[in-house]
């Protein structure tokens, strides 16, 4: 799919843009009369992108389409740019020449966007291309899907993409994070409860009937709730089940923390999300996308990264993955006093030595290893970092501390942090 639709009233400009796109291997169709730009023209399935002159953009952005919509404005205005980006424009260009660099980026960002869906997965690295291909194959089925990946890689985004491209997309998608609901309440949340022998509250499984139920961090689901979920699935529940965990569920089955019969019921299709550090050029794509979204949301002018900031983004290991990247970009946008984001505003340290992944010696029990790892690293790591390295949730870390009598290291109160000079 390499056809471009060019829209605008200026014949000379349309011709120049057509020539620029042709050098990139695209075939251009030009519509220079407003009445020729119909809904059918905008929704053609073989379009790679729409390039539109600013005077027509606001109206046409309201029309449905299946490809990125790029606005070209030779008299750029920050207020107009922010408004159009909020309305759904993929990019806002002040120069025709920018088309050649913008098109590949815009198409990469939309590579996983299914027809009729607004779910956006950004990535052009080999592992992400593989993941996106698998999502496209699995989404139309009703098979259970298990999503694996480190914290912050975007497991919920993949779940939303699967639902949006499924035959159940008009029914609800219900998301539940099993790690955030206390164990005493999770069964009532999922299965409902009775009052005086009558139904008092519908459970989320019933609410999701005909649609999709996404159980994030399912490894934290208590054993009793696991048994009830298995019974409901065996009874023929009309729900497409998607689960996710940053923990190794097979290992939890071996240690009898997770039911094997439920695991094999859920383990039909496994989608593995790669960590950000292994995605190469995707880091820059994600950073630029986050920059545009954040600037538009905060009504900031069009921003860009300095060369040093780009190098810093690529050199950092991103232990918090995409979530950490988005937070770093938002922080930089808020603190920036110019239209160029400098490296120091990202507040990340590329040269920071990483703590090796935990690996228990063969002569240690799991509990011995847990005690040794926590006590030896808690002075240098936060509770969140400890939990991530151990492959458990913060709640599980706290519970194991209590059971094994490992007190948290008390740190002195710090003075007011001075991040802004």
Tab-separated table of C-alpha atoms in Angstrom:
chain	number	residue	atom	x	y	z
A	1	UNK	CA	0.000	0.000	0.000
A	2	UNK	CA	1.862	3.135	-1.240
A	3	UNK	CA	-0.832	5.469	-2.590
A	4	UNK	CA	-1.020	9.035	-1.238
A	5	UNK	CA	-4.035	11.338	-1.444
A	6	UNK	CA	-3.124	15.041	-1.836
A	7	UNK	CA	-5.842	17.594	-1.031
A	8	UNK	CA	-5.732	21.358	-1.535
A	9	UNK	CA	-6.814	24.268	-3.746
A	10	UNK	CA	-3.318	25.304	-4.938
A	11	UNK	CA	-2.375	23.407	-8.166
A	12	UNK	CA	1.314	24.409	-8.029
A	13	UNK	CA	1.667	23.220	-4.443
A	14	UNK	CA	-0.149	19.978	-5.154
A	15	UNK	CA	2.161	19.293	-8.074
A	16	UNK	CA	5.276	19.929	-5.971
A	17	UNK	CA	4.071	17.617	-3.183
A	18	UNK	CA	3.230	14.947	-5.753
A	19	UNK	CA	6.782	15.129	-7.121
A	20	UNK	CA	8.278	14.899	-3.626
A	21	UNK	CA	6.228	11.809	-2.733
A	22	UNK	CA	7.057	10.106	-6.018
A	23	UNK	CA	10.773	10.160	-5.147
A	24	UNK	CA	9.936	8.099	-2.052
A	25	UNK	CA	8.184	5.434	-4.104
A	26	UNK	CA	4.628	6.647	-3.490
A	27	UNK	CA	1.923	7.061	-6.101
A	28	UNK	CA	-0.094	10.276	-5.644
A	29	UNK	CA	-3.725	11.094	-6.395
A	30	UNK	CA	-4.518	14.834	-6.331
A	31	UNK	CA	-7.951	16.294	-5.567
A	32	UNK	CA	-7.914	20.067	-6.090
A	33	UNK	CA	-11.660	20.692	-5.966
A	34	UNK	CA	-13.346	20.599	-2.559
A	35	UNK	CA	-16.496	18.947	-3.894
A	36	UNK	CA	-14.401	16.024	-5.154
A	37	UNK	CA	-13.245	15.162	-1.622
A	38	UNK	CA	-15.997	12.732	-0.623
A	39	UNK	CA	-16.236	10.358	2.336
A	40	UNK	CA	-15.588	7.481	-0.063
A	41	UNK	CA	-12.374	9.130	-1.261
A	42	UNK	CA	-11.091	9.555	2.305
A	43	UNK	CA	-11.937	5.997	3.357
A	44	UNK	CA	-10.265	4.104	0.519
A	45	UNK	CA	-8.515	1.062	1.974
A	46	UNK	CA	-5.425	1.297	-0.224
A	47	UNK	CA	-4.429	4.776	0.954
A	48	UNK	CA	-1.112	5.020	2.826
A	49	UNK	CA	-1.629	8.646	3.929
A	50	UNK	CA	-3.589	11.843	3.303
A	51	UNK	CA	-1.711	15.144	2.806
A	52	UNK	CA	-4.046	18.115	3.199
A	53	UNK	CA	-3.650	21.890	2.898
A	54	UNK	CA	-4.528	23.642	6.145
A	55	UNK	CA	-7.608	25.532	4.846
A	56	UNK	CA	-9.439	22.236	4.305
A	57	UNK	CA	-8.011	20.316	7.257
A	58	UNK	CA	-10.312	21.209	10.169
A	59	UNK	CA	-13.434	20.063	8.312
A	60	UNK	CA	-11.929	16.943	6.768
A	61	UNK	CA	-10.365	15.754	10.033
A	62	UNK	CA	-13.916	15.064	11.253
A	63	UNK	CA	-14.411	12.457	8.494
A	64	UNK	CA	-13.626	8.745	9.080
A	65	UNK	CA	-10.447	7.387	7.493
A	66	UNK	CA	-8.038	4.460	7.796
A	67	UNK	CA	-4.672	6.165	7.393
A	68	UNK	CA	-2.647	9.047	8.883
A	69	UNK	CA	-3.813	12.594	8.059
A	70	UNK	CA	-0.969	15.116	7.652
A	71	UNK	CA	-1.588	18.867	7.482
A	72	UNK	CA	0.600	21.233	5.417
A	73	UNK	CA	0.554	24.927	6.335
A	74	UNK	CA	2.972	27.353	4.664
A	75	UNK	CA	2.055	30.067	7.195
A	76	UNK	CA	2.328	28.052	10.412
A	77	UNK	CA	0.486	29.120	13.512
A	78	UNK	CA	1.072	27.471	16.906
A	79	UNK	CA	-2.556	27.794	18.048
A	80	UNK	CA	-3.860	26.248	14.825
A	81	UNK	CA	-1.239	23.497	14.976
A	82	UNK	CA	-2.222	22.501	18.510
A	83	UNK	CA	-5.913	22.507	17.566
A	84	UNK	CA	-5.388	20.286	14.512
A	85	UNK	CA	-3.145	17.840	16.377
A	86	UNK	CA	-5.779	17.509	19.088
A	87	UNK	CA	-8.392	16.871	16.371
A	88	UNK	CA	-6.394	13.876	15.124
A	89	UNK	CA	-3.785	15.105	12.655
A	90	UNK	CA	-0.753	12.798	12.584
A	91	UNK	CA	1.563	15.738	11.884
A	92	UNK	CA	1.611	19.458	11.043
A	93	UNK	CA	4.178	20.598	8.485
A	94	UNK	CA	5.349	24.132	7.707
A	95	UNK	CA	7.364	23.146	4.629
A	96	UNK	CA	6.640	20.872	1.658
A	97	UNK	CA	10.157	19.451	1.899
A	98	UNK	CA	9.282	17.894	5.290
A	99	UNK	CA	6.927	15.478	3.523
A	100	UNK	CA	9.829	13.222	2.558
A	101	UNK	CA	10.917	12.660	6.165
A	102	UNK	CA	7.464	12.746	7.745
A	103	UNK	CA	5.737	10.106	5.592
A	104	UNK	CA	7.878	7.098	6.637
A	105	UNK	CA	7.490	8.023	10.305
A	106	UNK	CA	3.719	8.496	10.052
A	107	UNK	CA	3.271	5.190	8.261
A	108	UNK	CA	5.384	3.369	10.850
A	109	UNK	CA	3.223	4.723	13.652
A	110	UNK	CA	0.065	3.487	11.933
A	111	UNK	CA	1.384	0.083	10.925
A	112	UNK	CA	-0.686	-1.692	13.582
A	113	UNK	CA	-3.840	0.383	13.287
A	114	UNK	CA	-6.665	-1.880	12.180
A	115	UNK	CA	-9.562	-0.584	10.030
A	116	UNK	CA	-12.146	1.061	12.270
A	117	UNK	CA	-9.753	1.119	15.234
A	118	UNK	CA	-8.088	4.049	16.993
A	119	UNK	CA	-5.567	1.826	18.786
A	120	UNK	CA	-2.029	2.820	17.893
A	121	UNK	CA	1.050	0.653	18.322
A	122	UNK	CA	4.276	2.348	17.318
A	123	UNK	CA	7.229	0.275	16.187
A	124	UNK	CA	9.277	-0.733	13.174
A	125	UNK	CA	11.955	-2.908	14.804
A	126	UNK	CA	12.008	-6.639	13.897
A	127	UNK	CA	10.562	-7.818	17.248
A	128	UNK	CA	7.723	-5.270	17.018
A	129	UNK	CA	6.956	-6.160	13.404
A	130	UNK	CA	6.659	-9.779	14.528
A	131	UNK	CA	4.369	-8.817	17.423
A	132	UNK	CA	2.162	-6.649	15.196
A	133	UNK	CA	1.875	-9.477	12.658
A	134	UNK	CA	0.788	-11.878	15.397
A	135	UNK	CA	-1.797	-9.409	16.745
A	136	UNK	CA	-3.343	-9.149	13.269
A	137	UNK	CA	-3.604	-12.950	13.030
A	138	UNK	CA	-4.917	-13.581	16.543
A	139	UNK	CA	-7.339	-10.666	16.954
A	140	UNK	CA	-10.219	-12.001	14.791
A	141	UNK	CA	-10.361	-15.276	16.772
A	142	UNK	CA	-11.927	-15.960	20.166
A	143	UNK	CA	-8.880	-17.873	21.430
A	144	UNK	CA	-7.524	-16.912	24.863
A	145	UNK	CA	-4.386	-14.772	24.645
A	146	UNK	CA	-1.630	-14.495	27.241
A	147	UNK	CA	0.515	-11.345	26.992
A	148	UNK	CA	3.998	-11.511	28.510
A	149	UNK	CA	6.433	-8.674	29.032
A	150	UNK	CA	8.228	-6.535	31.569
A	151	UNK	CA	6.414	-3.820	33.487
A	152	UNK	CA	5.809	-0.738	31.369
A	153	UNK	CA	6.099	-2.429	27.957
A	154	UNK	CA	2.464	-1.791	27.002
A	155	UNK	CA	0.571	-5.010	27.782
A	156	UNK	CA	-2.740	-3.185	28.210
A	157	UNK	CA	-2.250	-1.403	24.870
A	158	UNK	CA	-1.862	-4.792	23.151
A	159	UNK	CA	-5.025	-6.026	24.877
A	160	UNK	CA	-6.929	-3.006	23.577
A	161	UNK	CA	-5.546	-3.582	20.064
A	162	UNK	CA	-6.688	-7.214	20.151
A	163	UNK	CA	-10.191	-6.201	21.227
A	164	UNK	CA	-10.467	-3.321	18.746
A	165	UNK	CA	-9.637	-5.619	15.821
A	166	UNK	CA	-11.868	-8.481	16.985
A	167	UNK	CA	-15.437	-9.427	16.114
A	168	UNK	CA	-16.356	-8.380	19.684
A	169	UNK	CA	-15.203	-4.768	19.291
A	170	UNK	CA	-18.753	-3.353	19.621
A	171	UNK	CA	-19.144	-5.076	23.026
A	172	UNK	CA	-17.292	-3.866	26.137
A	173	UNK	CA	-13.664	-4.450	27.026
A	174	UNK	CA	-13.348	-4.770	30.811
A	175	UNK	CA	-9.845	-4.368	32.285
A	176	UNK	CA	-8.916	-5.597	35.769
A	177	UNK	CA	-5.496	-5.312	37.407
A	178	UNK	CA	-5.391	-8.244	39.812
A	179	UNK	CA	-2.403	-6.785	41.674
A	180	UNK	CA	-4.248	-3.643	42.761
A	181	UNK	CA	-7.396	-5.230	44.259
A	182	UNK	CA	-7.060	-6.678	47.789
A	183	UNK	CA	-7.406	-10.460	47.834
A	184	UNK	CA	-10.520	-10.220	50.025
A	185	UNK	CA	-12.374	-8.205	47.371
A	186	UNK	CA	-11.212	-9.655	44.066
A	187	UNK	CA	-13.819	-12.456	43.964
A	188	UNK	CA	-16.684	-10.034	44.535
A	189	UNK	CA	-15.307	-7.785	41.786
A	190	UNK	CA	-15.022	-10.608	39.275
A	191	UNK	CA	-18.018	-12.779	40.129
A	192	UNK	CA	-20.392	-10.418	41.960
A	193	UNK	CA	-22.001	-11.154	45.297
A	194	UNK	CA	-25.388	-11.912	46.773
A	195	UNK	CA	-27.397	-9.992	49.366
A	196	UNK	CA	-29.996	-12.002	51.311
A	197	UNK	CA	-29.835	-14.791	48.764
A	198	UNK	CA	-30.388	-12.468	45.796
A	199	UNK	CA	-27.999	-10.977	43.303
A	200	UNK	CA	-26.658	-7.809	44.844
A	201	UNK	CA	-23.951	-6.742	42.411
A	202	UNK	CA	-23.011	-7.943	38.959
A	203	UNK	CA	-19.479	-9.188	38.606
A	204	UNK	CA	-17.110	-7.986	35.909
A	205	UNK	CA	-17.293	-11.350	34.118
A	206	UNK	CA	-21.025	-10.852	33.655
A	207	UNK	CA	-20.524	-7.221	32.618
A	208	UNK	CA	-18.051	-8.332	29.946
A	209	UNK	CA	-20.469	-10.906	28.445
A	210	UNK	CA	-20.203	-10.857	24.656
A	211	UNK	CA	-17.030	-8.798	24.867
A	212	UNK	CA	-13.492	-9.106	26.216
A	213	UNK	CA	-12.154	-9.440	29.759
A	214	UNK	CA	-8.531	-8.387	30.278
A	215	UNK	CA	-6.986	-9.695	33.506
A	216	UNK	CA	-3.683	-7.901	34.024
A	217	UNK	CA	-1.136	-9.382	36.458
A	218	UNK	CA	-3.161	-12.593	36.653
A	219	UNK	CA	-0.302	-14.198	38.578
A	220	UNK	CA	-1.552	-12.259	41.630
A	221	UNK	CA	-5.038	-13.828	41.468
A	222	UNK	CA	-5.715	-15.780	44.708
A	223	UNK	CA	-6.109	-19.559	44.456
A	224	UNK	CA	-9.825	-19.472	45.359
A	225	UNK	CA	-10.529	-16.949	42.621
A	226	UNK	CA	-8.489	-19.046	40.170
A	227	UNK	CA	-10.752	-22.033	40.907
A	228	UNK	CA	-13.931	-20.002	40.389
A	229	UNK	CA	-12.621	-18.540	37.142
A	230	UNK	CA	-11.807	-22.020	35.836
A	231	UNK	CA	-15.314	-23.264	36.664
A	232	UNK	CA	-16.891	-20.312	34.838
A	233	UNK	CA	-14.718	-20.911	31.777
A	234	UNK	CA	-15.598	-24.610	31.741
A	235	UNK	CA	-19.295	-23.670	31.930
A	236	UNK	CA	-18.985	-21.933	28.546
A	237	UNK	CA	-18.651	-18.269	29.493
A	238	UNK	CA	-19.246	-15.973	26.480
A	239	UNK	CA	-16.173	-13.822	27.062
A	240	UNK	CA	-12.906	-13.519	25.147
A	241	UNK	CA	-10.252	-13.767	27.861
A	242	UNK	CA	-6.938	-11.911	27.594
A	243	UNK	CA	-4.437	-12.201	30.433
A	244	UNK	CA	-1.078	-10.608	31.151
A	245	UNK	CA	1.740	-10.927	33.622
A	246	UNK	CA	5.321	-9.774	33.995
A	247	UNK	CA	5.942	-12.938	36.029
A	248	UNK	CA	6.726	-16.424	34.709
A	249	UNK	CA	3.397	-18.224	35.127
A	250	UNK	CA	4.932	-21.602	34.281
A	251	UNK	CA	7.297	-21.157	37.229
A	252	UNK	CA	4.345	-20.174	39.440
A	253	UNK	CA	2.629	-23.416	38.406
A	254	UNK	CA	5.755	-25.398	39.338
A	255	UNK	CA	5.889	-23.675	42.746
A	256	UNK	CA	2.130	-24.344	43.185
A	257	UNK	CA	1.265	-20.652	43.367
A	258	UNK	CA	-0.898	-20.877	40.241
A	259	UNK	CA	-3.291	-23.628	39.180
A	260	UNK	CA	-1.907	-25.752	36.367
A	261	UNK	CA	-5.350	-26.546	34.919
A	262	UNK	CA	-6.185	-22.834	34.651
A	263	UNK	CA	-2.761	-22.049	33.194
A	264	UNK	CA	-3.187	-24.569	30.383
A	265	UNK	CA	-6.690	-23.250	29.741
A	266	UNK	CA	-5.298	-19.718	29.280
A	267	UNK	CA	-2.021	-20.620	27.570
A	268	UNK	CA	-3.385	-20.970	24.018
A	269	UNK	CA	-1.726	-18.032	22.254
A	270	UNK	CA	1.234	-16.238	23.877
A	271	UNK	CA	2.280	-12.763	22.714
A	272	UNK	CA	5.658	-11.570	23.997
A	273	UNK	CA	6.285	-7.815	24.115
A	274	UNK	CA	9.985	-6.981	23.764
A	275	UNK	CA	11.596	-4.636	26.312
A	276	UNK	CA	12.251	-1.133	25.028
A	277	UNK	CA	16.036	-1.526	25.283
A	278	UNK	CA	15.923	-4.194	22.528
A	279	UNK	CA	13.848	-2.138	20.086
A	280	UNK	CA	16.580	0.045	18.558
A	281	UNK	CA	15.168	2.891	16.465
A	282	UNK	CA	11.706	2.475	17.979
A	283	UNK	CA	12.952	4.478	20.966
A	284	UNK	CA	13.226	7.623	18.839
A	285	UNK	CA	9.859	6.964	17.153
A	286	UNK	CA	8.142	6.525	20.521
A	287	UNK	CA	9.841	9.596	21.986
A	288	UNK	CA	8.775	11.795	19.070
A	289	UNK	CA	5.207	10.486	19.213
A	290	UNK	CA	5.080	11.130	22.973
A	291	UNK	CA	6.515	14.607	22.380
A	292	UNK	CA	3.784	15.516	19.889
A	293	UNK	CA	0.984	14.127	22.067
A	294	UNK	CA	2.232	15.798	25.240
A	295	UNK	CA	2.842	19.163	23.576
A	296	UNK	CA	-0.667	19.128	22.093
A	297	UNK	CA	-2.261	18.086	25.403
A	298	UNK	CA	-0.426	20.812	27.337
A	299	UNK	CA	-1.018	23.430	24.584
A	300	UNK	CA	2.719	23.837	24.080
A	301	UNK	CA	4.304	24.974	20.779
A	302	UNK	CA	5.738	22.446	18.357
A	303	UNK	CA	8.838	20.955	20.007
A	304	UNK	CA	11.787	18.844	18.924
A	305	UNK	CA	14.729	17.055	20.573
A	306	UNK	CA	18.259	18.389	20.398
A	307	UNK	CA	20.946	16.137	18.891
A	308	UNK	CA	22.335	15.451	22.375
A	309	UNK	CA	18.864	14.558	23.666
A	310	UNK	CA	18.445	12.073	20.799
A	311	UNK	CA	21.754	10.439	21.683
A	312	UNK	CA	20.751	10.292	25.347
A	313	UNK	CA	17.422	8.662	24.498
A	314	UNK	CA	19.176	5.978	22.449
A	315	UNK	CA	21.935	5.268	24.986
A	316	UNK	CA	19.691	4.809	28.030
A	317	UNK	CA	18.584	1.259	28.963
A	318	UNK	CA	14.976	2.193	29.958
A	319	UNK	CA	14.387	-0.241	32.850
A	320	UNK	CA	10.849	1.158	33.135
A	321	UNK	CA	10.282	0.657	29.384
A	322	UNK	CA	7.731	2.720	27.429
A	323	UNK	CA	6.060	4.037	30.577
A	324	UNK	CA	9.368	5.500	31.796
A	325	UNK	CA	10.039	7.007	28.363
A	326	UNK	CA	6.654	8.747	28.265
A	327	UNK	CA	7.181	10.116	31.772
A	328	UNK	CA	10.622	11.456	30.840
A	329	UNK	CA	9.229	13.204	27.752
A	330	UNK	CA	6.322	14.731	29.681
A	331	UNK	CA	8.712	16.031	32.342
A	332	UNK	CA	10.918	17.587	29.652
A	333	UNK	CA	7.963	19.262	27.910
A	334	UNK	CA	6.765	20.788	31.175
A	335	UNK	CA	10.201	22.147	32.113
A	336	UNK	CA	11.299	23.318	28.654
A	337	UNK	CA	11.599	27.074	28.095
A	338	UNK	CA	12.273	26.803	24.358
A	339	UNK	CA	11.122	24.775	21.365
A	340	UNK	CA	14.207	22.520	21.631
A	341	UNK	CA	14.255	19.779	24.275
A	342	UNK	CA	17.731	19.537	25.815
A	343	UNK	CA	19.164	16.293	27.206
A	344	UNK	CA	19.299	17.461	30.820
A	345	UNK	CA	15.508	17.971	30.896
A	346	UNK	CA	14.987	14.239	30.336
A	347	UNK	CA	16.611	13.601	33.751
A	348	UNK	CA	18.010	10.192	32.771
A	349	UNK	CA	21.553	8.855	33.112
A	350	UNK	CA	22.693	6.773	30.100
A	351	UNK	CA	25.931	5.733	31.788
A	352	UNK	CA	24.224	4.506	34.948
A	353	UNK	CA	25.346	0.949	35.685
A	354	UNK	CA	22.493	-1.501	35.661
A	355	UNK	CA	22.025	-4.027	38.464
A	356	UNK	CA	22.289	-7.559	37.035
A	357	UNK	CA	19.158	-9.656	36.728
A	358	UNK	CA	18.707	-11.909	39.775
A	359	UNK	CA	19.739	-15.533	39.379
A	360	UNK	CA	19.605	-17.859	42.357
A	361	UNK	CA	22.594	-20.156	43.008
A	362	UNK	CA	21.608	-23.844	42.810
A	363	UNK	CA	22.412	-24.501	46.478
A	364	UNK	CA	19.984	-21.862	47.779
A	365	UNK	CA	16.285	-22.305	48.423
A	366	UNK	CA	13.930	-19.751	46.873
A	367	UNK	CA	13.280	-18.192	50.281
A	368	UNK	CA	17.012	-17.996	51.091
A	369	UNK	CA	17.654	-16.303	47.785
A	370	UNK	CA	14.778	-13.873	48.313
A	371	UNK	CA	16.104	-12.834	51.725
A	372	UNK	CA	19.674	-12.415	50.454
A	373	UNK	CA	18.684	-10.455	47.359
A	374	UNK	CA	16.373	-8.045	49.195
A	375	UNK	CA	18.730	-7.353	52.088
A	376	UNK	CA	21.736	-6.831	49.810
A	377	UNK	CA	19.995	-4.517	47.316
A	378	UNK	CA	17.390	-2.577	49.279
A	379	UNK	CA	19.819	0.251	50.045
A	380	UNK	CA	20.325	0.940	46.322
A	381	UNK	CA	16.886	0.064	44.916
A	382	UNK	CA	13.324	1.217	45.490
A	383	UNK	CA	10.552	-1.222	46.391
A	384	UNK	CA	9.283	-1.039	42.803
A	385	UNK	CA	12.731	-1.865	41.387
A	386	UNK	CA	13.170	-4.750	43.826
A	387	UNK	CA	9.790	-6.200	42.841
A	388	UNK	CA	10.546	-5.895	39.121
A	389	UNK	CA	13.944	-7.600	39.451
A	390	UNK	CA	12.365	-10.441	41.442
A	391	UNK	CA	9.487	-10.768	38.968
A	392	UNK	CA	6.763	-10.104	41.539
A	393	UNK	CA	4.356	-7.282	42.356
A	394	UNK	CA	4.924	-4.731	45.115
A	395	UNK	CA	2.067	-6.336	47.018
A	396	UNK	CA	3.791	-9.744	46.884
A	397	UNK	CA	7.078	-8.172	47.942
A	398	UNK	CA	5.384	-6.621	50.982
A	399	UNK	CA	3.643	-9.903	51.889
A	400	UNK	CA	6.905	-11.866	51.659
A	401	UNK	CA	8.686	-9.265	53.770
A	402	UNK	CA	6.067	-9.788	56.479
A	403	UNK	CA	6.181	-13.586	56.257
A	404	UNK	CA	9.995	-13.780	56.269
A	405	UNK	CA	10.398	-10.928	58.770
A	406	UNK	CA	12.529	-8.689	56.526
A	407	UNK	CA	12.059	-5.087	57.653
A	408	UNK	CA	12.267	-2.294	55.118
A	409	UNK	CA	15.367	-0.118	55.323
A	410	UNK	CA	14.453	3.148	57.022
A	411	UNK	CA	15.876	6.128	55.219
A	412	UNK	CA	16.250	9.592	56.744
A	413	UNK	CA	13.832	12.239	55.574
A	414	UNK	CA	15.230	14.230	52.711
A	415	UNK	CA	15.081	17.943	52.317
A	416	UNK	CA	13.061	19.532	49.572
A	417	UNK	CA	14.213	18.303	46.192
A	418	UNK	CA	15.585	21.005	43.925
A	419	UNK	CA	15.236	19.850	40.319
A	420	UNK	CA	14.619	23.276	38.828
A	421	UNK	CA	17.412	25.802	39.024
